[in-house]
Tab-separated table of C-alpha atoms in Angstrom:
chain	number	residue	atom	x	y	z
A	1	UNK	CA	-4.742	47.243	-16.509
A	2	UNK	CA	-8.184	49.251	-17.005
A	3	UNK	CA	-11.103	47.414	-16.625
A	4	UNK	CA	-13.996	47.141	-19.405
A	5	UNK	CA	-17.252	48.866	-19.024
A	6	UNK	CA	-20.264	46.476	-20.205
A	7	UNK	CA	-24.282	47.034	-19.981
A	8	UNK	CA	-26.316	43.990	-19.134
A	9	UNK	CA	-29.947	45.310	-19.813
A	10	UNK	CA	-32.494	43.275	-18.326
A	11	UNK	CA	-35.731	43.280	-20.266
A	12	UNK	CA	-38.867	42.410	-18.480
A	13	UNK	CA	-41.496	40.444	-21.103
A	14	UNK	CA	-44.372	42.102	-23.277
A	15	UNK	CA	-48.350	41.973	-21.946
A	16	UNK	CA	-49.224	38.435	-22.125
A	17	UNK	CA	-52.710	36.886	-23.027
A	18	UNK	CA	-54.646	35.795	-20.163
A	19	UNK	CA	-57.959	37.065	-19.955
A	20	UNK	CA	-58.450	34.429	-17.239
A	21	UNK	CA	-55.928	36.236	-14.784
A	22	UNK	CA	-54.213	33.020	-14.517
A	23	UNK	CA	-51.138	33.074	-12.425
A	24	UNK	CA	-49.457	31.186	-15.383
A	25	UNK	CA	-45.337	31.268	-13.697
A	26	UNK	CA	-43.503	28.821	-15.799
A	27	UNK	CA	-46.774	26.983	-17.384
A	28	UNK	CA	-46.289	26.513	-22.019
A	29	UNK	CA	-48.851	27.859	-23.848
A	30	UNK	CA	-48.774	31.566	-22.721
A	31	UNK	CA	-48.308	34.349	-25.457
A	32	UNK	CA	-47.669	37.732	-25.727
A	33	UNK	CA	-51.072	39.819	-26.708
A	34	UNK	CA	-51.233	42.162	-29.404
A	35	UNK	CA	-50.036	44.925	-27.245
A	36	UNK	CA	-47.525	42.929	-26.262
A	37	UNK	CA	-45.959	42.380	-29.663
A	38	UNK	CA	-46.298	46.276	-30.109
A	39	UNK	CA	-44.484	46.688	-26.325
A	40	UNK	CA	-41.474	44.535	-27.739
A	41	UNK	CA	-41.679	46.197	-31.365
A	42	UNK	CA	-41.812	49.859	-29.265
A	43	UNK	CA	-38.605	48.011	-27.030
A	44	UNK	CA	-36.822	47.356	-30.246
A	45	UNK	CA	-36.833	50.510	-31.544
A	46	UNK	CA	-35.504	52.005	-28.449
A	47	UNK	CA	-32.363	49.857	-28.175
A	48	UNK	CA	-31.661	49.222	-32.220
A	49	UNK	CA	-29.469	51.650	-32.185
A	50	UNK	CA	-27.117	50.795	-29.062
A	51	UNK	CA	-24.077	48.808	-28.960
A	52	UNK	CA	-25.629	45.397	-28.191
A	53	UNK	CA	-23.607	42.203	-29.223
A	54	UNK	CA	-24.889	39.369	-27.506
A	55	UNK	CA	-28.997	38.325	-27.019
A	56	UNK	CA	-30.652	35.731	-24.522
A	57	UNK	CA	-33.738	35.156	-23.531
A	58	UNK	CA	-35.918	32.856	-20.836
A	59	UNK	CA	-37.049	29.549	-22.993
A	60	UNK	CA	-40.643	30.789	-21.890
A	61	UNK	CA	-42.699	31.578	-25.436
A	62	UNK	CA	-43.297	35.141	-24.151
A	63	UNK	CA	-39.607	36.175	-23.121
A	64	UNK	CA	-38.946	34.345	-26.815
A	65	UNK	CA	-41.845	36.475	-28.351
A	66	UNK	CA	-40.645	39.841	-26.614
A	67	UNK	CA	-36.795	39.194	-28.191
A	68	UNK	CA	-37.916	38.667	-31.805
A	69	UNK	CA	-37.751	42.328	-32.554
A	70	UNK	CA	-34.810	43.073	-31.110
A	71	UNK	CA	-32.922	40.266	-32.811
A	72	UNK	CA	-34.734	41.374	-35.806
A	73	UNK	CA	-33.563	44.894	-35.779
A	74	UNK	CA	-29.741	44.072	-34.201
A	75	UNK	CA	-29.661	41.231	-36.714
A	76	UNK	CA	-28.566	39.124	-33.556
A	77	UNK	CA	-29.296	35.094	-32.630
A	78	UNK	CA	-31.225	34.642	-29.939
A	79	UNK	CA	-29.500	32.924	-26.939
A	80	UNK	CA	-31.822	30.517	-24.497
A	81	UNK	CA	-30.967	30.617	-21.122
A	82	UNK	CA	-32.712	28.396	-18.488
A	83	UNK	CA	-31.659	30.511	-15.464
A	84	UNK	CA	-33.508	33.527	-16.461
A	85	UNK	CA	-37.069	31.466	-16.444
A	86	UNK	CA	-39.929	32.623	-14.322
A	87	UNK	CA	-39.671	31.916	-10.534
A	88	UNK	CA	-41.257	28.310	-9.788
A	89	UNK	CA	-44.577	28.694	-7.522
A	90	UNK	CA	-46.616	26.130	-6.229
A	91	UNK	CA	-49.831	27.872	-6.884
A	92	UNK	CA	-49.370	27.839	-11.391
A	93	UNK	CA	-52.334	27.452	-12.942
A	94	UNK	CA	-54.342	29.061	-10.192
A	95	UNK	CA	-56.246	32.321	-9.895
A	96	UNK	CA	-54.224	33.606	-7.049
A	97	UNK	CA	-54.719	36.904	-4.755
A	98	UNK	CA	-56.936	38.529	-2.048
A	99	UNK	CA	-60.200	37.500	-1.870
A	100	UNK	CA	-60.191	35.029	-4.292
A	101	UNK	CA	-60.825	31.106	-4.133
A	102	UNK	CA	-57.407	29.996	-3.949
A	103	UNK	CA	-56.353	31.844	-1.072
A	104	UNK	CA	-59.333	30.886	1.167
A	105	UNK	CA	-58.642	26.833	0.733
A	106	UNK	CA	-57.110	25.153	3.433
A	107	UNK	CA	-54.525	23.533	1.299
A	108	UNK	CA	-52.671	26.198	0.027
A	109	UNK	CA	-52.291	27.404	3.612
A	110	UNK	CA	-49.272	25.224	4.654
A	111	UNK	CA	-47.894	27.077	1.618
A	112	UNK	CA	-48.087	30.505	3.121
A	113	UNK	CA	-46.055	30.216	6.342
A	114	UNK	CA	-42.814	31.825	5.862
A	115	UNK	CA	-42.745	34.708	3.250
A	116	UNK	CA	-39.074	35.101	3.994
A	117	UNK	CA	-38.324	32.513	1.786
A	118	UNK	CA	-41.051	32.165	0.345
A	119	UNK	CA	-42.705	29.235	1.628
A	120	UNK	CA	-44.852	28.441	-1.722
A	121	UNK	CA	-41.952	28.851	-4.403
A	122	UNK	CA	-38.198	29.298	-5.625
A	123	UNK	CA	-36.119	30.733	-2.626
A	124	UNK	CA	-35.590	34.370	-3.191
A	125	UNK	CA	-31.479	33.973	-2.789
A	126	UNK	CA	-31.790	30.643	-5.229
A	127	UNK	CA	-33.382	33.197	-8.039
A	128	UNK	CA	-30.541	35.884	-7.207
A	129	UNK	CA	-27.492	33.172	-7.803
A	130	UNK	CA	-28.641	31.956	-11.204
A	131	UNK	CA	-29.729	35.257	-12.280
A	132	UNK	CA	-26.426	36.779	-11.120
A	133	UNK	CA	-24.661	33.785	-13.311
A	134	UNK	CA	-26.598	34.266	-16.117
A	135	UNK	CA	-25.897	37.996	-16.041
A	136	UNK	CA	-22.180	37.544	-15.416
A	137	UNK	CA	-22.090	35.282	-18.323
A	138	UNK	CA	-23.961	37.348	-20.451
A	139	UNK	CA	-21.302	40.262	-19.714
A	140	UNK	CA	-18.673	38.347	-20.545
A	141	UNK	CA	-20.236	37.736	-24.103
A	142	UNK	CA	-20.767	41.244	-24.904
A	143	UNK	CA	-17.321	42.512	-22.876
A	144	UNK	CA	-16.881	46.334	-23.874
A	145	UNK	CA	-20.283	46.353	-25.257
A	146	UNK	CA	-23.422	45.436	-24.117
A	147	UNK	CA	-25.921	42.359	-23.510
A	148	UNK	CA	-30.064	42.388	-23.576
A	149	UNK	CA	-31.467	39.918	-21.264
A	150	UNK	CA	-35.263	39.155	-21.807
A	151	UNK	CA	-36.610	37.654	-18.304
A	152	UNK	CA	-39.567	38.033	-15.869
A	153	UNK	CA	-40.731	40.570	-13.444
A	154	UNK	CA	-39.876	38.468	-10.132
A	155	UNK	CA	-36.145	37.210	-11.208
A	156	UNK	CA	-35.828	40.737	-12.381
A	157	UNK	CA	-36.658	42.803	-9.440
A	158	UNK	CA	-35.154	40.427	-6.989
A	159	UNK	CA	-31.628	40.420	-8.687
A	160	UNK	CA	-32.129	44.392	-8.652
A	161	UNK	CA	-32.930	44.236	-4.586
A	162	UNK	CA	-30.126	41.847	-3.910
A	163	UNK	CA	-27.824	44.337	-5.969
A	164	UNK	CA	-28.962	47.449	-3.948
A	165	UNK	CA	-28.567	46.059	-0.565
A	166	UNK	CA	-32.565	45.626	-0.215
A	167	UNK	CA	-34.260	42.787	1.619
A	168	UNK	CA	-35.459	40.123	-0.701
A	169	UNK	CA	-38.963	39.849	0.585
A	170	UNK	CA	-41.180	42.378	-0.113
A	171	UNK	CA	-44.970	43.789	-1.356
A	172	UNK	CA	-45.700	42.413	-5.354
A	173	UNK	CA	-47.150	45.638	-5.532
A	174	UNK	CA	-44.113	47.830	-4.853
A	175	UNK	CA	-41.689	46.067	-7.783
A	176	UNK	CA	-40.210	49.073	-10.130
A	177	UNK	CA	-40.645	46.608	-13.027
A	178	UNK	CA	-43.576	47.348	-15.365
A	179	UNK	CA	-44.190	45.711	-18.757
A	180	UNK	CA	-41.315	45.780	-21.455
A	181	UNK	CA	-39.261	47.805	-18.411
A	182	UNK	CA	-35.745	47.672	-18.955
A	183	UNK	CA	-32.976	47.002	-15.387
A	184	UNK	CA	-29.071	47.860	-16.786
A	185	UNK	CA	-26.681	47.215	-14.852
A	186	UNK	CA	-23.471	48.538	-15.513
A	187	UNK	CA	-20.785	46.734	-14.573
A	188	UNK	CA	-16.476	48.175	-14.820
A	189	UNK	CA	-14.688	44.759	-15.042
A	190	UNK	CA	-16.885	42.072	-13.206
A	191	UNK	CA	-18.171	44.586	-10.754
A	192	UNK	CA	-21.767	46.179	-11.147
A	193	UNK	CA	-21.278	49.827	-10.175
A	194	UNK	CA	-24.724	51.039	-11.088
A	195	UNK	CA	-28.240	49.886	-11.851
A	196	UNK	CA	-30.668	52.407	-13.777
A	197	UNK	CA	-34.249	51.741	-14.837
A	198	UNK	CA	-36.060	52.862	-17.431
A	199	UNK	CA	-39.572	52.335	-19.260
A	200	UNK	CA	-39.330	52.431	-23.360
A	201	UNK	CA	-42.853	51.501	-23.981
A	202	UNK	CA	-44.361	53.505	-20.826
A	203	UNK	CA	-47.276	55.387	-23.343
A	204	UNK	CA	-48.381	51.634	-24.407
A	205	UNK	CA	-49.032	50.769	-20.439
A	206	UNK	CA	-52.416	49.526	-19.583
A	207	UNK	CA	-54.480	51.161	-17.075
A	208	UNK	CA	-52.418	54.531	-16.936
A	209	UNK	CA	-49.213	52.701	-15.386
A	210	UNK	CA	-47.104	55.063	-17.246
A	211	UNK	CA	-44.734	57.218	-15.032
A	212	UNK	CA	-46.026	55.557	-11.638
A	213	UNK	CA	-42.628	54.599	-9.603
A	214	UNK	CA	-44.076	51.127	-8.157
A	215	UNK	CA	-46.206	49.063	-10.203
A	216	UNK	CA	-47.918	46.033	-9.578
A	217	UNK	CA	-47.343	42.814	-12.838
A	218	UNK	CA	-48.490	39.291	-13.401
């Protein structure tokens, strides 16, 4: 019996507002910016023309805002799907990162002792099994054709390092996941046999991102 072929493209969201730098993880009320809207409209473009049959998104209002044009153009639904939220961290609603305030408080120390896991939010291996069933599902939709995912930069990378035999820890800085980035994994039955990566709205980056391998995201 041959076995199917099926793309599962994992979107990563548009450029969100947040002029605070808020570390907003799974906190309501965060939207895509105008160049955001015009990352997912470039996004939509790019993939209107492929074979995709099936459409989910995180129930975050950006991963929701960064699907519209795609279900516009493939005159698809769009599917919700809890397991491809943002990672949970402790430190939401925070500015968070070197130098700042909310690394220097004693509290959020006890938070910081094992990066392994990591010690301040959703186990790395917890984000890998529900993003690996959500994916799995998601191929089973679109079987023979191909699936869009829209999810976040952490969920997304991590699934990719678990895939390619990487450790799960690693640098924020060194994720291969920029804005409105697209992960496909190909998969021949229920078997990923490839992962390729691929930037459709790389000319819209911010800060002359575009073409840089690594790339650091909120």
């Amino acid at each position: 019996m041959s076995r199917s072929r099926t793309l599962v493209h994992l979107l990563r969201h548009g450029e969100v507002d947040n002029p605070q730098k808020i570390l907003y993880g799974r906190l309501p009320g965060y939207h895509l910016s105008q160049l955001g809207r015009d990352m997912a409209e470039r996004v939509a473009e790019t993939v209107a023309s492929r074979p995709i049959t099936h459409l989910v998104a995180s129930p975050l209002e950006r991963a929701q805002e960064t699907a519209q044009p795609a279900s516009d153009k493939l005159s698809l639904p769009i599917n919700t799907d809890e397991r491809l939220i943002e990672a949970g961290n402790l430190f939401e609603g925070l500015t968070f990162g070197v130098g700042d305030g909310s690394l220097r408080r004693p509290s959020s120390w006890k938070h910081l002792r094992n990066p392994m896991r990591p010690s301040w939010g959703e186990p790395y291996r917890a984000i890998v099994v529900r993003m690996l069933a959500a994916m799995a599902d998601a191929r089973t939709a679109a079987e023979g054709d191909e699936a869009l995912l829209v999810s976040h930069q952490l969920p997304i990378w991590t699934v990719r390092s678990y895939v390619e035999g990487r450790r799960l820890w690693h640098d924020p800085r060194k994720r291969q996941c920029t804005l409105a980035s697209l992960t496909t994994f190909t998969y021949e039955g229920g078997r990923i046999v490839s992962v390729d990566y691929s930037e459709p709205a790389a000319d819209l980056l911010p800060g002359g991102l575009a073409g840089k391998k690594f790339v650091a995201g909120a």
